[in-house]
Amino acid sequence: MWRENVKTIRNELIDSFHDAGEDKLNEKPASGGWSIAQVVLHLAGAETRFMELALRSASESMAKGEKVDLTVFDDPAHKMIAPIDPPDVHKTCDELLKALHTSRQLTERLESSYTIEELEQKSMDHHRFGVMPIEQVFELLGRHEKRHIRQIHRIKEQITRL
């Protein structure tokens, strides 16, 4: 289910920012926080880290882990600190799309290299959620992007009020 969902969610992500002008993409809310461009760069970087870990772990023989609860991403009131802040550099929409395309290639590589059943039997050790089945990385990716799509909509509301 999540393998397909991440494709739909990625389209929602692109739809959430592609019509914003370049200035709006790089504008930070007056209240502080990341710009839309920084959120997108964060997502591309996170996908790269998630998938590199999953691909590396899939080639090792770690015992099957138990599914972890990833619903924490669904609660916007639950604040989470990113392990790596995205760069605060001016980006065009095309540059953001390229970053997302590059990170998505790793996801597609994982998906095409292993069956659902194979990844359910192997585990990875995520820095925040611990040992989890590799197949669950698709849910992690999807829930993470959904959380930040909501954040992009909030940023757009904040910067258009000015």
Short mmCIF file of C-alpha atoms in Angstrom, two decimals:
data_model
loop_
_atom_site.label_atom_id
_atom_site.label_comp_id
_atom_site.label_asym_id
_atom_site.label_seq_id
_atom_site.Cartn_x
_atom_site.Cartn_y
_atom_site.Cartn_z
CA MET A 1 0.00 0.00 0.00
CA TRP A 2 2.64 2.55 1.01
CA ARG A 3 4.77 1.78 -2.05
CA GLU A 4 1.95 3.18 -4.19
CA ASN A 5 1.04 5.91 -1.72
CA VAL A 6 4.49 7.50 -1.86
CA LYS A 7 4.00 8.16 -5.57
CA THR A 8 0.68 9.93 -5.01
CA ILE A 9 2.07 11.81 -2.02
CA ARG A 10 5.06 13.00 -4.07
CA ASN A 11 2.65 14.46 -6.64
CA GLU A 12 0.79 16.21 -3.80
CA LEU A 13 4.11 17.60 -2.57
CA ILE A 14 5.00 19.00 -5.98
CA ASP A 15 1.49 20.43 -6.38
CA SER A 16 1.86 22.15 -3.00
CA PHE A 17 4.72 24.37 -4.13
CA HIS A 18 5.14 24.36 -7.91
CA ASP A 19 2.83 27.33 -8.45
CA ALA A 20 4.56 29.53 -5.87
CA GLY A 21 6.83 32.16 -7.35
CA GLU A 22 10.55 31.93 -6.79
CA ASP A 23 10.45 34.68 -4.16
CA LYS A 24 7.71 32.88 -2.22
CA LEU A 25 9.61 29.58 -2.36
CA ASN A 26 12.54 31.21 -0.57
CA GLU A 27 10.65 33.48 1.82
CA LYS A 28 10.60 32.52 5.48
CA PRO A 29 7.55 33.19 7.63
CA ALA A 30 7.82 36.29 9.79
CA SER A 31 7.35 34.06 12.83
CA GLY A 32 10.50 32.14 11.90
CA GLY A 33 11.09 28.65 10.62
CA TRP A 34 11.96 27.24 7.24
CA SER A 35 11.08 28.54 3.80
CA ILE A 36 9.18 26.29 1.39
CA ALA A 37 12.46 25.66 -0.44
CA GLN A 38 14.10 24.53 2.80
CA VAL A 39 11.22 22.14 3.52
CA VAL A 40 11.58 20.60 0.06
CA LEU A 41 15.36 20.29 0.45
CA HIS A 42 14.80 18.69 3.86
CA LEU A 43 12.46 16.13 2.27
CA ALA A 44 14.89 15.31 -0.54
CA GLY A 45 17.73 14.92 1.96
CA ALA A 46 15.63 12.78 4.30
CA GLU A 47 14.52 10.52 1.45
CA THR A 48 18.16 10.08 0.43
CA ARG A 49 19.19 9.17 3.99
CA PHE A 50 16.19 6.84 4.49
CA MET A 51 16.80 4.99 1.24
CA GLU A 52 20.57 4.76 1.58
CA LEU A 53 20.03 3.17 5.00
CA ALA A 54 17.38 0.83 3.61
CA LEU A 55 19.52 -0.23 0.64
CA ARG A 56 22.57 -0.79 2.84
CA SER A 57 20.51 -2.74 5.38
CA ALA A 58 18.83 -4.86 2.69
CA SER A 59 22.21 -6.21 1.65
CA GLU A 60 23.02 -7.24 5.23
CA SER A 61 21.48 -10.05 7.23
CA MET A 62 19.79 -8.29 10.12
CA ALA A 63 16.95 -10.25 11.72
CA LYS A 64 13.35 -9.26 11.10
CA GLY A 65 12.20 -6.32 13.21
CA GLU A 66 8.74 -5.48 14.50
CA LYS A 67 6.70 -2.76 12.85
CA VAL A 68 7.01 0.60 14.59
CA ASP A 69 4.33 3.22 15.16
CA LEU A 70 4.87 6.07 12.70
CA THR A 71 1.65 7.96 13.43
CA VAL A 72 3.72 10.58 15.26
CA PHE A 73 4.07 12.22 11.82
CA ASP A 74 0.30 12.73 11.69
CA ASP A 75 0.22 15.04 14.73
CA PRO A 76 1.37 18.58 13.85
CA ALA A 77 1.38 19.46 17.56
CA HIS A 78 4.15 16.91 18.12
CA LYS A 79 7.32 18.86 17.38
CA MET A 80 10.20 16.94 15.90
CA ILE A 81 13.72 18.26 15.49
CA ALA A 82 15.38 17.43 12.19
CA PRO A 83 18.80 15.84 12.64
CA ILE A 84 20.15 18.01 9.80
CA ASP A 85 18.90 21.49 8.95
CA PRO A 86 18.44 22.15 5.24
CA PRO A 87 20.68 24.81 3.71
CA ASP A 88 19.38 28.36 3.67
CA VAL A 89 20.21 29.07 0.04
CA HIS A 90 18.09 30.55 -2.73
CA LYS A 91 16.58 27.82 -4.93
CA THR A 92 14.46 27.87 -8.08
CA CYS A 93 11.50 25.57 -8.58
CA ASP A 94 13.51 23.60 -11.15
CA GLU A 95 16.34 23.08 -8.64
CA LEU A 96 13.87 21.80 -6.05
CA LEU A 97 12.27 19.45 -8.57
CA LYS A 98 15.73 18.14 -9.52
CA ALA A 99 16.56 17.46 -5.85
CA LEU A 100 13.31 15.52 -5.46
CA HIS A 101 13.94 13.58 -8.67
CA THR A 102 17.45 12.64 -7.55
CA SER A 103 16.29 11.39 -4.15
CA ARG A 104 13.38 9.51 -5.71
CA GLN A 105 15.79 7.49 -7.84
CA LEU A 106 17.00 5.77 -4.67
CA THR A 107 13.43 4.93 -3.68
CA GLU A 108 12.79 3.47 -7.11
CA ARG A 109 16.01 1.47 -6.87
CA LEU A 110 14.93 -0.06 -3.55
CA GLU A 111 11.45 -0.78 -4.88
CA SER A 112 12.70 -2.44 -8.06
CA SER A 113 15.44 -4.45 -6.33
CA TYR A 114 13.38 -6.14 -3.61
CA THR A 115 9.91 -7.58 -3.24
CA ILE A 116 7.61 -6.54 -0.41
CA GLU A 117 8.12 -9.97 1.16
CA GLU A 118 11.93 -9.68 1.04
CA LEU A 119 11.89 -6.28 2.73
CA GLU A 120 9.39 -7.44 5.36
CA GLN A 121 11.93 -10.08 6.41
CA LYS A 122 14.87 -7.67 6.71
CA SER A 123 15.36 -4.80 9.15
CA MET A 124 17.05 -1.45 9.36
CA ASP A 125 17.99 0.56 12.43
CA HIS A 126 16.52 4.06 12.12
CA HIS A 127 18.06 6.74 14.35
CA ARG A 128 14.69 7.80 15.80
CA PHE A 129 12.43 4.73 15.51
CA GLY A 130 14.93 1.96 16.11
CA VAL A 131 14.89 -1.43 14.42
CA MET A 132 12.07 -1.73 11.92
CA PRO A 133 11.23 -3.82 8.83
CA ILE A 134 12.80 -2.24 5.75
CA GLU A 135 9.46 -2.38 3.93
CA GLN A 136 8.16 0.14 6.47
CA VAL A 137 10.55 2.76 5.05
CA PHE A 138 7.88 3.49 2.41
CA GLU A 139 5.39 4.34 5.17
CA LEU A 140 8.05 6.43 6.90
CA LEU A 141 8.70 8.33 3.68
CA GLY A 142 5.01 8.85 2.93
CA ARG A 143 4.03 10.01 6.41
CA HIS A 144 7.06 12.30 6.56
CA GLU A 145 6.18 13.96 3.25
CA LYS A 146 2.49 14.33 4.24
CA ARG A 147 3.56 16.09 7.45
CA HIS A 148 5.66 18.55 5.50
CA ILE A 149 3.00 19.12 2.82
CA ARG A 150 0.81 20.41 5.65
CA GLN A 151 3.74 22.57 6.78
CA ILE A 152 4.13 24.01 3.25
CA HIS A 153 0.45 24.96 3.22
CA ARG A 154 0.89 26.73 6.58
CA ILE A 155 3.97 28.57 5.30
CA LYS A 156 2.07 29.69 2.19
CA GLU A 157 -0.73 31.05 4.37
CA GLN A 158 1.75 32.89 6.60
CA ILE A 159 3.77 34.51 3.82
CA THR A 160 0.72 35.58 1.80
CA ARG A 161 -0.78 37.37 4.81
CA LEU A 162 2.02 39.94 4.81
#
